[in-house]
mmCIF file of C-alpha atoms in Angstrom:
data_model
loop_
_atom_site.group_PDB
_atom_site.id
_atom_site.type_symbol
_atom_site.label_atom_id
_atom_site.label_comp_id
_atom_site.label_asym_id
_atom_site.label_seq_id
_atom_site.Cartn_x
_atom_site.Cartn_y
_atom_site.Cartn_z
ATOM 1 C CA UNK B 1 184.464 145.089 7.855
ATOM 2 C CA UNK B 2 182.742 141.445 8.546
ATOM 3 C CA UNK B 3 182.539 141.144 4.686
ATOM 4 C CA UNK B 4 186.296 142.109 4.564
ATOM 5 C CA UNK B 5 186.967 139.471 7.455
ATOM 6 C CA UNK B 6 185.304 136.457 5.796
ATOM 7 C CA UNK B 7 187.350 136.778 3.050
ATOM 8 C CA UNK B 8 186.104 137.165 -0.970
ATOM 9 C CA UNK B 9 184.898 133.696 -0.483
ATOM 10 C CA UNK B 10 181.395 135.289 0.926
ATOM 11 C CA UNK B 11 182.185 139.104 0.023
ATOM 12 C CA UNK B 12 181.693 138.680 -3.826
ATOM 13 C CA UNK B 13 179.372 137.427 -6.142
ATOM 14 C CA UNK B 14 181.795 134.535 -7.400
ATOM 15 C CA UNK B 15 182.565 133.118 -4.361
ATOM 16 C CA UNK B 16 186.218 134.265 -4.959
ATOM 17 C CA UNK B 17 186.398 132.766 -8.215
ATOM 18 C CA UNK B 18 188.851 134.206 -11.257
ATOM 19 C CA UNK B 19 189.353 133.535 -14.564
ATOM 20 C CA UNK B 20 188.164 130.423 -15.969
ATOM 21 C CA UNK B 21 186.633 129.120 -12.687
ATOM 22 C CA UNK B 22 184.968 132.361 -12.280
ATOM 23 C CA UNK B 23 183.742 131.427 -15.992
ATOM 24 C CA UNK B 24 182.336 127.785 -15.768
ATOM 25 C CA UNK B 25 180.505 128.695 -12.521
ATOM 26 C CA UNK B 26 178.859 131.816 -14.679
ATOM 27 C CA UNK B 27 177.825 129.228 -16.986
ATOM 28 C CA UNK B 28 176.500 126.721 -14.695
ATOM 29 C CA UNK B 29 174.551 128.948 -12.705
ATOM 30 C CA UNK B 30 172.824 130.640 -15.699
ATOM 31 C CA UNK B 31 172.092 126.977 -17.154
ATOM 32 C CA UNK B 32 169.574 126.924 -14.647
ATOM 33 C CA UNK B 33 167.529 129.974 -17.287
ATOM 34 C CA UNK B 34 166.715 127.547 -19.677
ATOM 35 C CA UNK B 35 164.501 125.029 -17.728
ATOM 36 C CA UNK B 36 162.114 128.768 -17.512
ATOM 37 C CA UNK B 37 161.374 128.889 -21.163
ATOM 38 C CA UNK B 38 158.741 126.748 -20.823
ATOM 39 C CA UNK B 39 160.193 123.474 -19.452
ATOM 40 C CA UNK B 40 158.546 124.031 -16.004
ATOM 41 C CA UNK B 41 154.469 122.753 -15.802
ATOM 42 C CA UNK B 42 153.838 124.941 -12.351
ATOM 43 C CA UNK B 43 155.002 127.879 -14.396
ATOM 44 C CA UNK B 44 153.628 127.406 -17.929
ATOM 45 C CA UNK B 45 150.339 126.717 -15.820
ATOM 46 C CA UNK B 46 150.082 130.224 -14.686
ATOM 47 C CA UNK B 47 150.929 131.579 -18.042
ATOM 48 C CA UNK B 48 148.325 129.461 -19.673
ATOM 49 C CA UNK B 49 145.526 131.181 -17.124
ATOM 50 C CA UNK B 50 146.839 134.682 -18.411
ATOM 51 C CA UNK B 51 143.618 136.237 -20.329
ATOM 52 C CA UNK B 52 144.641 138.785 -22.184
ATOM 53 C CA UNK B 53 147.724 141.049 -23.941
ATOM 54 C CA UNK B 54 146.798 143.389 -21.175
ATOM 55 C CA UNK B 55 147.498 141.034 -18.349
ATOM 56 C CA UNK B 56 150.500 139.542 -20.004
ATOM 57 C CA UNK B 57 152.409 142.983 -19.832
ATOM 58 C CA UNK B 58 151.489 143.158 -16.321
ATOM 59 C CA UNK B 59 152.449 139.930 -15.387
ATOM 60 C CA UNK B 60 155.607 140.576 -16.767
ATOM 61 C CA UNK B 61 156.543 143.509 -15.248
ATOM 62 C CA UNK B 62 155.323 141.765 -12.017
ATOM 63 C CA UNK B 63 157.423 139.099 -12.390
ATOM 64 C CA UNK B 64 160.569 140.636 -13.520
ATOM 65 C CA UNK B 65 160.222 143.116 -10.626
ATOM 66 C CA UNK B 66 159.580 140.506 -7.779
ATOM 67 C CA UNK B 67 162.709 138.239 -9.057
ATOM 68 C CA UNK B 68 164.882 141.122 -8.841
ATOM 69 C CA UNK B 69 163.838 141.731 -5.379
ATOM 70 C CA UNK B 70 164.250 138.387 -4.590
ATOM 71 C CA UNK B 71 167.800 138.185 -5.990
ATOM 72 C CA UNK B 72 169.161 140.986 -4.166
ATOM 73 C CA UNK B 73 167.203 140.773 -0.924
ATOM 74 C CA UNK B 74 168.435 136.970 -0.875
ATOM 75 C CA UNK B 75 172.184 138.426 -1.736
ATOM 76 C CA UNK B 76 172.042 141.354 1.263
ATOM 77 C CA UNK B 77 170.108 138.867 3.925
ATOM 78 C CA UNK B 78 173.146 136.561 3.233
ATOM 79 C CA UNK B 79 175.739 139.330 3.628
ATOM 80 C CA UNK B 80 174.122 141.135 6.717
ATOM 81 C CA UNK B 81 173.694 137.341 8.630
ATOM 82 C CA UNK B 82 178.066 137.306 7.726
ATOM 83 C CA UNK B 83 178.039 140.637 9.510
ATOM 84 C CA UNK B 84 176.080 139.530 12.560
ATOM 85 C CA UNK B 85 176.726 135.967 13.068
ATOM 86 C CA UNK B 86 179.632 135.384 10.844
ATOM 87 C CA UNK B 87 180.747 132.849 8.123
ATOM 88 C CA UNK B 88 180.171 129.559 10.681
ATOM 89 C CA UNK B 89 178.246 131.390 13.071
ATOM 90 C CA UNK B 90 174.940 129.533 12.055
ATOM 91 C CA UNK B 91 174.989 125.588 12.895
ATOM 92 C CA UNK B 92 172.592 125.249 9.978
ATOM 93 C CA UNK B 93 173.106 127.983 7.047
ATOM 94 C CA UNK B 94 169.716 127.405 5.427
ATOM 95 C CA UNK B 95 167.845 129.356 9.004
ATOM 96 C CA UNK B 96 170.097 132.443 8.019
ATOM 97 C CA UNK B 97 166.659 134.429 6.960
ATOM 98 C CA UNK B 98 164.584 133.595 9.769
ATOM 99 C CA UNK B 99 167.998 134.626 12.137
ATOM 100 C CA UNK B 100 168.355 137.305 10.080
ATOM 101 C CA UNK B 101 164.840 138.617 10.286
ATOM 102 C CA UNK B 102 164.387 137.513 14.366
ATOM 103 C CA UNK B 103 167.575 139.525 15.193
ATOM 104 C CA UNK B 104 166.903 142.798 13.254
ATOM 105 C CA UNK B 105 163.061 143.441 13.624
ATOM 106 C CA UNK B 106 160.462 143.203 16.483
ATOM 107 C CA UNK B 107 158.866 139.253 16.257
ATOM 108 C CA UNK B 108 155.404 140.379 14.997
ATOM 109 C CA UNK B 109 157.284 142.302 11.817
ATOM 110 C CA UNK B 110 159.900 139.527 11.406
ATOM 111 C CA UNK B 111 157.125 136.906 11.460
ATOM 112 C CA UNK B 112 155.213 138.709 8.294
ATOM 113 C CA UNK B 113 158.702 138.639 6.322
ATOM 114 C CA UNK B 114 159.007 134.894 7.345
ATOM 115 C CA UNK B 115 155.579 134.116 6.432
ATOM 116 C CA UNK B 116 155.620 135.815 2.664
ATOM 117 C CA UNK B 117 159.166 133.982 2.190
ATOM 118 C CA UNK B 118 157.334 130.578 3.224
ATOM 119 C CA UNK B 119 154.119 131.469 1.459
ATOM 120 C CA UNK B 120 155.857 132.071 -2.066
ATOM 121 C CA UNK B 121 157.814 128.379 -1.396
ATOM 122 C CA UNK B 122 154.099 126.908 -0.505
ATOM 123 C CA UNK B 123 152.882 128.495 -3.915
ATOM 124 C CA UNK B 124 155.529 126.328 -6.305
ATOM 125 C CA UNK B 125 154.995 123.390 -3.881
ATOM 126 C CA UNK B 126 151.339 122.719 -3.879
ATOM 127 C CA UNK B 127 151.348 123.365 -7.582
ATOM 128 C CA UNK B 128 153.843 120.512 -7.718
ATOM 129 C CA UNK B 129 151.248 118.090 -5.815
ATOM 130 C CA UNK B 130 148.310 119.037 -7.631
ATOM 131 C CA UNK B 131 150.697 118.463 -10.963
ATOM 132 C CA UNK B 132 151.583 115.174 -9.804
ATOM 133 C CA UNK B 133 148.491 113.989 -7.999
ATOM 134 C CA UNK B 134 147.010 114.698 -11.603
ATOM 135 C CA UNK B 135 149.576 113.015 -13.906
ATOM 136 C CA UNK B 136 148.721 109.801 -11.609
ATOM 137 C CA UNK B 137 145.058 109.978 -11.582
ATOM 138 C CA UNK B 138 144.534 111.040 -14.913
ATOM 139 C CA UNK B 139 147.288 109.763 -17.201
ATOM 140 C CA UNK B 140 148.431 106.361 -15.240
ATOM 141 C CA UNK B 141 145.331 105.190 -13.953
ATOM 142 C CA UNK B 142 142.327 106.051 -15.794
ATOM 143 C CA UNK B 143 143.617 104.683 -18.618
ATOM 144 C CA UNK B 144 146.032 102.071 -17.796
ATOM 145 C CA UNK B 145 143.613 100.321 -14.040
ATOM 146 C CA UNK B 146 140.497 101.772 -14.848
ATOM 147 C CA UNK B 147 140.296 102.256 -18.433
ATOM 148 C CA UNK B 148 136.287 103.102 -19.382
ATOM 149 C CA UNK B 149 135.039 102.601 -15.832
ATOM 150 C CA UNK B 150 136.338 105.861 -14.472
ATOM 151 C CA UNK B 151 133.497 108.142 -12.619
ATOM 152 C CA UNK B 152 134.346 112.023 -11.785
ATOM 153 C CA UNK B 153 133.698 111.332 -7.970
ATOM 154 C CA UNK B 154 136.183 108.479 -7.969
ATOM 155 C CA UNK B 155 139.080 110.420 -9.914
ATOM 156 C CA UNK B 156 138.531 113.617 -7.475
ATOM 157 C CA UNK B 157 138.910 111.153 -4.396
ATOM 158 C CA UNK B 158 142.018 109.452 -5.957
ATOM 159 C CA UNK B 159 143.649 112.798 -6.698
ATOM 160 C CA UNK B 160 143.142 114.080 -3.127
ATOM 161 C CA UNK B 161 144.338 110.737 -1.838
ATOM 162 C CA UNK B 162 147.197 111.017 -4.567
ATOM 163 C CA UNK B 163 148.071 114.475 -3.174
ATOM 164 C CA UNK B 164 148.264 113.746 0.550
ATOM 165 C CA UNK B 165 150.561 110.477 -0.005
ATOM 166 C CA UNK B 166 152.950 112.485 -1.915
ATOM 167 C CA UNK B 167 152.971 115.068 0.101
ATOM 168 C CA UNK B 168 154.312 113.124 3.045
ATOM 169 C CA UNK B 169 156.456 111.292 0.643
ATOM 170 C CA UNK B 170 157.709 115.140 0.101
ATOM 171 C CA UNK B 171 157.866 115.494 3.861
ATOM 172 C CA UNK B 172 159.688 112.432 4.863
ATOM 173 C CA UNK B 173 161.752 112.915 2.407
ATOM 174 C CA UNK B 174 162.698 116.476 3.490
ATOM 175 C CA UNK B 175 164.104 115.304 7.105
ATOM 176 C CA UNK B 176 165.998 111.956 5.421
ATOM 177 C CA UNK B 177 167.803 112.678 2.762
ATOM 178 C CA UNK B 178 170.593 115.585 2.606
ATOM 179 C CA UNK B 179 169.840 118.742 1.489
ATOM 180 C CA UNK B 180 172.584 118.788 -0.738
ATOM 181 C CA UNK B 181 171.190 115.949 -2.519
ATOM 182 C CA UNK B 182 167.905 117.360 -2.659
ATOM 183 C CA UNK B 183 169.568 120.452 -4.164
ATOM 184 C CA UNK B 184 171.525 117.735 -6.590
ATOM 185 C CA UNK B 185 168.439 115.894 -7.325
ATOM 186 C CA UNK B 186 166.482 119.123 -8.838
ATOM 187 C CA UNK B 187 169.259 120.114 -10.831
ATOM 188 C CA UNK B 188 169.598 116.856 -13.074
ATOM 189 C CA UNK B 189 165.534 116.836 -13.295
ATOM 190 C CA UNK B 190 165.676 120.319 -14.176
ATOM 191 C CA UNK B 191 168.100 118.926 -17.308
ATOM 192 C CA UNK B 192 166.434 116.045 -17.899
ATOM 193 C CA UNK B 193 162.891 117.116 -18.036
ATOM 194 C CA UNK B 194 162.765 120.711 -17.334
ATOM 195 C CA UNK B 195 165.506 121.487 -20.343
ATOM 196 C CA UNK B 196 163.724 119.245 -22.690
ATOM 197 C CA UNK B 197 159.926 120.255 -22.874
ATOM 198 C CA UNK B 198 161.615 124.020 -23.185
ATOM 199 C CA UNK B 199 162.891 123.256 -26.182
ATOM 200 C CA UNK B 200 159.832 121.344 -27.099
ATOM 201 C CA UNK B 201 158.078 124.614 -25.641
ATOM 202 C CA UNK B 202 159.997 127.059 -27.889
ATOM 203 C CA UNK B 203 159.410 125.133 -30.898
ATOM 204 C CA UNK B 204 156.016 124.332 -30.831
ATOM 205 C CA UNK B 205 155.601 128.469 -30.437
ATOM 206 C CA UNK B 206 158.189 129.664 -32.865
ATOM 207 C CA UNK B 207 158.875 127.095 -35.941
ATOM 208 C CA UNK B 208 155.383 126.059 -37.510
ATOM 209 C CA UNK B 209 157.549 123.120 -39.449
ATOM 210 C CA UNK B 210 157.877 121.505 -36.076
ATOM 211 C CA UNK B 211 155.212 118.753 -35.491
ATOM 212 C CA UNK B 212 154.113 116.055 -32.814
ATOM 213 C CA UNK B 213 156.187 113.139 -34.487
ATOM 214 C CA UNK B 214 159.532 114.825 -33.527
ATOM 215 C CA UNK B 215 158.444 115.136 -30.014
ATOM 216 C CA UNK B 216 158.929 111.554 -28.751
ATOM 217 C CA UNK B 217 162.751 111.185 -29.797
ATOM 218 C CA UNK B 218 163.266 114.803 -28.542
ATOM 219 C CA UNK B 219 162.076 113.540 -24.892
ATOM 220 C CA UNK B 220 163.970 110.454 -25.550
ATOM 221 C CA UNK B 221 167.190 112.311 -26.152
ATOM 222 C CA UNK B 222 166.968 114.519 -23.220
ATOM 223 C CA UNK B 223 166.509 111.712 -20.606
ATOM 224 C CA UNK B 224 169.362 109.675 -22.044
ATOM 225 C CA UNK B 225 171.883 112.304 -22.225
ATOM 226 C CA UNK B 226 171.004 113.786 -18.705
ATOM 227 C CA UNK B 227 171.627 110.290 -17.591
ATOM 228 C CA UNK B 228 174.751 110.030 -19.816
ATOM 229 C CA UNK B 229 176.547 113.275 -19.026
ATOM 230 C CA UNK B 230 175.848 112.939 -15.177
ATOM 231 C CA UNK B 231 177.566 109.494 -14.999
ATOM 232 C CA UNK B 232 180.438 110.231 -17.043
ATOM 233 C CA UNK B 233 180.964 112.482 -14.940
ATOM 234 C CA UNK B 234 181.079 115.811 -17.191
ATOM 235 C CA UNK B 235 178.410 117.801 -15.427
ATOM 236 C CA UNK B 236 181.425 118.568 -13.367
ATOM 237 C CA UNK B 237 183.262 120.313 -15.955
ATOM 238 C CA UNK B 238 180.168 121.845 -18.128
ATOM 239 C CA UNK B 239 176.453 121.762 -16.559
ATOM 240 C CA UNK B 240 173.909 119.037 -17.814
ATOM 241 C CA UNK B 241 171.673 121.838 -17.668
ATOM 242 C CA UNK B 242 173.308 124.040 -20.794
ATOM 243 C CA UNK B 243 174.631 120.485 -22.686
ATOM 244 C CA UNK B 244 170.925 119.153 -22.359
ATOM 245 C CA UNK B 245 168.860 121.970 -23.782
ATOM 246 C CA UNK B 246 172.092 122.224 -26.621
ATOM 247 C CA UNK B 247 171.134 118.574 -27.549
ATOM 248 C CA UNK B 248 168.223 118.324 -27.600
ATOM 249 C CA UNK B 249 167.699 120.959 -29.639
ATOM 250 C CA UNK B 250 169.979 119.865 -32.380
ATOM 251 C CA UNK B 251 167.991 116.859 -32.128
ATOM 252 C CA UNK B 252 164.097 118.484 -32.320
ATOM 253 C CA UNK B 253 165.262 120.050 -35.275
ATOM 254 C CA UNK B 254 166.828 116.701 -36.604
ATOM 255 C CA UNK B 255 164.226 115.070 -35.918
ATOM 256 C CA UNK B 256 161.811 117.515 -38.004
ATOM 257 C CA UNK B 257 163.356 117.282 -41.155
ATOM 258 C CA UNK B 258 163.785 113.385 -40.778
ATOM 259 C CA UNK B 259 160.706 112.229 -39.783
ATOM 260 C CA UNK B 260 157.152 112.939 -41.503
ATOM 261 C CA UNK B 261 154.533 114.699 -39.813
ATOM 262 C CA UNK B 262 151.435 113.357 -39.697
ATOM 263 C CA UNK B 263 148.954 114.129 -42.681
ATOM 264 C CA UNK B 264 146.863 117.443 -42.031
ATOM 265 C CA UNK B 265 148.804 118.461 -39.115
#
């Protein structure tokens, strides 16, 4: 009755959305699939550590199970908050879990189900710093400051010292600027970047005529379009995210056939 109440704004999957609306949201939405093919370094990480066949299958069936749990505990924890606090009954719609959980259970069972939800957004986040506190150690200055005169001891102190700044950069950053721009910000890095090393990704695994020369102009193309599309304004009409990994794809395999591979390779 709550659902029926708020209207098929919050009671259906679309948001109340028909026809072609109902259409380019479906699109947009799923765009976000193709920055997981292999576009994301936190993820390909953890498939890279996989040791065998035998472990593959089960991380598979791991994974696909806990993302469908996700999905449809995130869709009935946002359906039962509707029910008990309404469509504007929360000041701040993000704390609808916690509420959610707080309200229903006793607070020693609704702090475990807060705690797994924050440990599984601690698990993609401190990949992220040790990603990035790497990148900057390793691959800006070792080679660029340093150069030859790079010890272990003074690249493990630098990527600990890399790790804390950003993650109060991460911090401040999470109180100052708008959610919604966060949430903005991700998706036109997840076309950008994300998008682009799938298709580099995919590739590199599938087509053995693909080689290391067609790479750079690949990355080139997926930068400058991301940047192109959002300013023109068309990611409003069709997602950066699809029109991104579409490019640059046309281009990779473009760029294949155009440009020689290196001798041997």
């Amino acid at each position: 009755q709550a659902l029926e109440t708020a209207g098929p704004k919050y009671s259906t999957i679309l948001g109340g959305l028909t026809g072609f609306s109902a259409l380019v949201f479906v699109i947009a939405e799923f765009s976000w699939f193709f920055g997981y093919l292999g576009g994301m370094p936190q993820l390909s990480i953890r498939f890279m550590a996989i040791k065998d066949e035998k472990n593959a299958k089960l991380a598979r069936n791991v994974g696909v199970g806990w993302t469908i749990l996700a999905y449809i505990g995130a869709l009935l924890i946002g359906w039962i908050g509707i029910a008990i606090f309404g469509p504007t009954g929360l000041t701040d719609q993000e704390a609808v879990m916690p509420s959610v959980m707080l309200t229903l259970f006793p607070p020693i069972i609704a702090a475990i189900f807060i705690t797994g939800a924050v440990a599984a957004m601690l698990s993609t986040a401190d990949s992220l710093l040790i990603l990035s506190a790497t990148e900057l150690s390793e691959n800006l200055l070792k080679p660029f400051v340093y150069k030859d005169d790079f010890d272990p001891k003074r690249s493990l102190k630098l990527s600990r010292i890399s790790t804390v700044l950003l993650g109060v950069i991460a911090l401040i950053a999470a109180y100052v600027v708008p959610s919604n721009l966060i949430y903005t910000i991700v998706g036109y890095t997840w076309a950008g970047i994300g998008d682009t090393f799938s298709v580099i990704v995919i590739l590199t695994l599938f087509w053995k005529r693909f080689h290391g020369k067609a790479v750079p102009p690949t990355i080139i193309t997926g930068l400058l379009f991301t940047i192109f599309w959002i300013s023109s304004g068309f990611d409003a009409k069709v997602s950066a995210r699809l029109m991104t990994f579409i490019v640059t794809s046309i281009v990779a395999i473009l760029a294949t056939y155009i440009i020689k591979p290196e001798e041997g390779a």
